[in-house]
XYZ file of C-alpha atoms in Angstrom:
201
model
C 4.293 -9.682 -14.842
C 1.762 -7.500 -13.389
C -1.559 -9.207 -13.394
C -3.130 -12.476 -14.094
C -6.455 -13.460 -16.386
C -8.998 -15.757 -15.153
C -12.301 -16.784 -15.598
C -14.526 -13.763 -13.791
C -17.638 -15.099 -11.595
C -21.096 -15.416 -13.694
C -18.828 -17.009 -16.988
C -16.942 -14.297 -17.821
C -13.700 -15.137 -19.547
C -10.671 -12.789 -19.849
C -11.392 -10.387 -16.548
C -7.899 -9.303 -15.880
C -7.078 -9.194 -12.096
C -3.908 -6.965 -10.610
C -1.729 -7.266 -8.104
C -1.546 -4.216 -5.499
C 0.441 -3.680 -1.939
C -0.413 -2.111 0.725
C 2.731 -0.789 2.491
C 3.857 1.586 5.822
C 4.483 1.599 8.384
C 3.832 0.452 11.920
C 0.101 1.259 13.057
C -0.444 3.582 9.557
C -3.824 1.651 8.920
C -3.074 -0.675 5.845
C -5.261 -2.892 7.403
C -8.287 -0.204 8.327
C -7.505 0.319 4.032
C -7.587 -2.721 3.065
C -10.861 -3.576 4.749
C -12.567 -0.562 3.707
C -12.076 -1.189 0.266
C -12.433 -4.682 -0.509
C -15.779 -5.888 -1.957
C -15.190 -9.673 0.110
C -14.850 -10.014 3.543
C -11.468 -9.784 4.436
C -8.435 -11.814 5.390
C -6.332 -10.507 8.364
C -3.187 -12.478 10.339
C -3.611 -9.991 12.767
C -2.124 -10.095 16.459
C -2.021 -9.147 20.288
C 0.812 -7.458 20.680
C 2.408 -9.299 23.432
C 4.905 -7.498 25.771
C 7.666 -9.632 24.426
C 7.406 -7.387 21.470
C 7.507 -4.157 22.878
C 10.936 -4.029 22.587
C 11.009 -3.519 18.913
C 7.972 -2.450 18.203
C 7.833 1.288 18.248
C 4.125 1.972 19.468
C 5.373 5.730 19.826
C 1.705 7.489 18.413
C -0.017 4.742 18.200
C -0.305 3.745 21.873
C -4.191 2.981 21.076
C -2.500 -0.287 18.937
C -3.064 -3.571 20.199
C -2.612 -5.642 17.382
C -0.723 -6.197 14.236
C -0.220 -7.728 10.507
C 1.904 -11.151 11.171
C 1.539 -11.824 7.451
C -0.469 -9.842 5.387
C -4.098 -8.282 4.765
C -6.105 -9.570 1.914
C -8.650 -8.210 0.055
C -10.189 -7.540 -3.382
C -12.092 -4.984 -5.450
C -13.427 -4.401 -8.563
C -12.983 -1.298 -10.355
C -15.105 -2.002 -13.445
C -16.206 -4.768 -15.248
C -13.903 -7.242 -16.222
C -10.957 -5.123 -13.864
C -9.827 -6.213 -10.340
C -7.529 -5.169 -7.800
C -6.022 -7.743 -5.414
C -4.758 -5.851 -2.507
C -2.245 -7.643 -0.052
C -1.685 -5.425 3.035
C 2.419 -5.797 4.056
C 3.724 -6.326 7.771
C 4.724 -2.626 8.973
C 7.749 -4.057 11.060
C 11.060 -4.654 10.272
C 11.363 -8.070 11.486
C 8.851 -9.037 9.314
C 10.364 -7.661 5.927
C 11.579 -11.507 4.991
C 7.273 -11.543 3.533
C 8.328 -8.542 1.317
C 10.356 -9.799 -1.731
C 7.349 -13.096 -1.682
C 4.420 -10.746 -1.417
C 5.974 -8.553 -4.634
C 6.212 -10.946 -7.005
C 3.790 -9.801 -9.899
C 3.045 -6.601 -7.891
C 2.096 -3.573 -10.895
C 2.207 -1.338 -8.509
C 2.038 -0.461 -4.593
C 0.489 2.058 -2.497
C 2.668 3.503 0.386
C 0.428 4.916 3.346
C 1.984 7.787 5.142
C 1.387 9.917 8.627
C 2.483 13.438 8.734
C 2.951 12.712 12.314
C 5.552 9.883 11.620
C 6.792 10.234 7.867
C 10.185 8.479 8.791
C 8.398 5.317 9.032
C 7.548 4.673 5.428
C 10.988 5.479 4.096
C 11.845 1.703 4.429
C 8.603 1.197 1.706
C 9.860 4.253 -0.305
C 13.511 2.829 -1.215
C 12.103 -0.620 -1.085
C 9.948 -0.132 -3.924
C 12.219 2.537 -5.471
C 15.022 0.160 -5.247
C 12.541 -2.461 -7.266
C 11.701 0.035 -9.765
C 7.952 -1.369 -8.601
C 5.369 2.135 -9.467
C 4.141 3.388 -5.955
C 1.603 6.124 -4.799
C 2.251 8.245 -1.632
C -0.926 8.512 0.128
C -1.527 10.121 3.366
C -3.693 8.831 5.821
C -5.215 12.345 7.468
C -5.340 11.164 11.073
C -7.365 13.128 12.922
C -5.577 15.893 15.416
C -2.433 15.167 12.736
C -1.603 18.652 11.436
C -1.787 18.666 7.330
C 0.269 19.091 4.748
C 0.227 19.362 1.576
C 0.970 16.845 -1.337
C 4.489 19.331 -2.754
C 5.535 18.783 0.989
C 5.434 15.116 1.784
C 7.349 15.133 -1.775
C 9.669 17.239 -0.763
C 10.195 15.908 2.975
C 10.575 12.266 1.463
C 13.043 13.315 -1.658
C 10.545 10.903 -3.753
C 11.626 11.138 -7.585
C 9.896 13.275 -9.743
C 6.870 12.495 -10.980
C 5.650 10.032 -7.664
C 2.079 11.260 -6.811
C 1.348 11.858 -2.997
C -2.650 11.868 -2.258
C -4.316 12.677 0.688
C -6.846 10.546 1.599
C -9.398 8.859 4.914
C -8.210 5.179 5.019
C -11.253 4.196 6.913
C -13.544 5.863 4.024
C -14.011 3.430 0.951
C -14.748 5.820 -1.447
C -11.400 7.917 -1.016
C -9.197 4.700 -0.499
C -11.181 3.908 -3.959
C -9.051 7.191 -5.313
C -6.112 6.186 -4.272
C -6.446 2.678 -5.642
C -7.078 3.928 -9.294
C -4.547 6.845 -8.944
C -2.095 4.226 -8.803
C -3.138 1.972 -11.019
C -3.116 5.088 -13.527
C -0.101 6.172 -12.902
C 1.265 2.469 -12.889
C 0.013 1.811 -16.101
C 2.258 5.358 -17.562
C 5.528 3.360 -16.019
C 5.053 -0.254 -17.309
C 3.507 1.525 -21.254
C 7.289 4.144 -20.599
C 9.473 1.241 -19.852
C 7.481 -1.329 -22.649
C 8.462 1.850 -25.323
C 12.123 2.415 -24.113
C 12.789 -1.638 -24.533
C 11.490 -1.691 -28.300
C 12.715 1.743 -28.921
């Protein structure tokens, strides 16, 4: 369900690749995060915003944004020898939500990026993963000029299930993004282990 085994470059067999989704509202930094942490040139499906989309794409607060993801972003990062993460950035607009079910198949977990200036934009992603019992962390992308809020405040505002991690990050910074991914892998591992123990108990 959560991983695939493959032969790693250089002849290392049994390498583990975990599928991670990067989700959140429109213009929150999903493409930026995938690009910042990916060790390969990320695959992007961005298109210029058009006049036709103005009636359906809410650009309040992200007036500078000129492109949007219309399918997915894809990147890869090696956490340690034998363990890699495949990152799938989801489109943020409601009109592309039909892609989410396909992208979420086999995912270990997800990162929900949040912008405290538009916190309500990440509610749909939070609901999506909660209802499907996919482990996720909320990563608050700390934009310049945005008011800083602590993790407990964001958790209460989003009414998160107890224990759901909230971390502060800079989606442009590789080390910051990597820390978010490590937190997710650790949390998802605990969740999947607990569910396995419940099922055999």
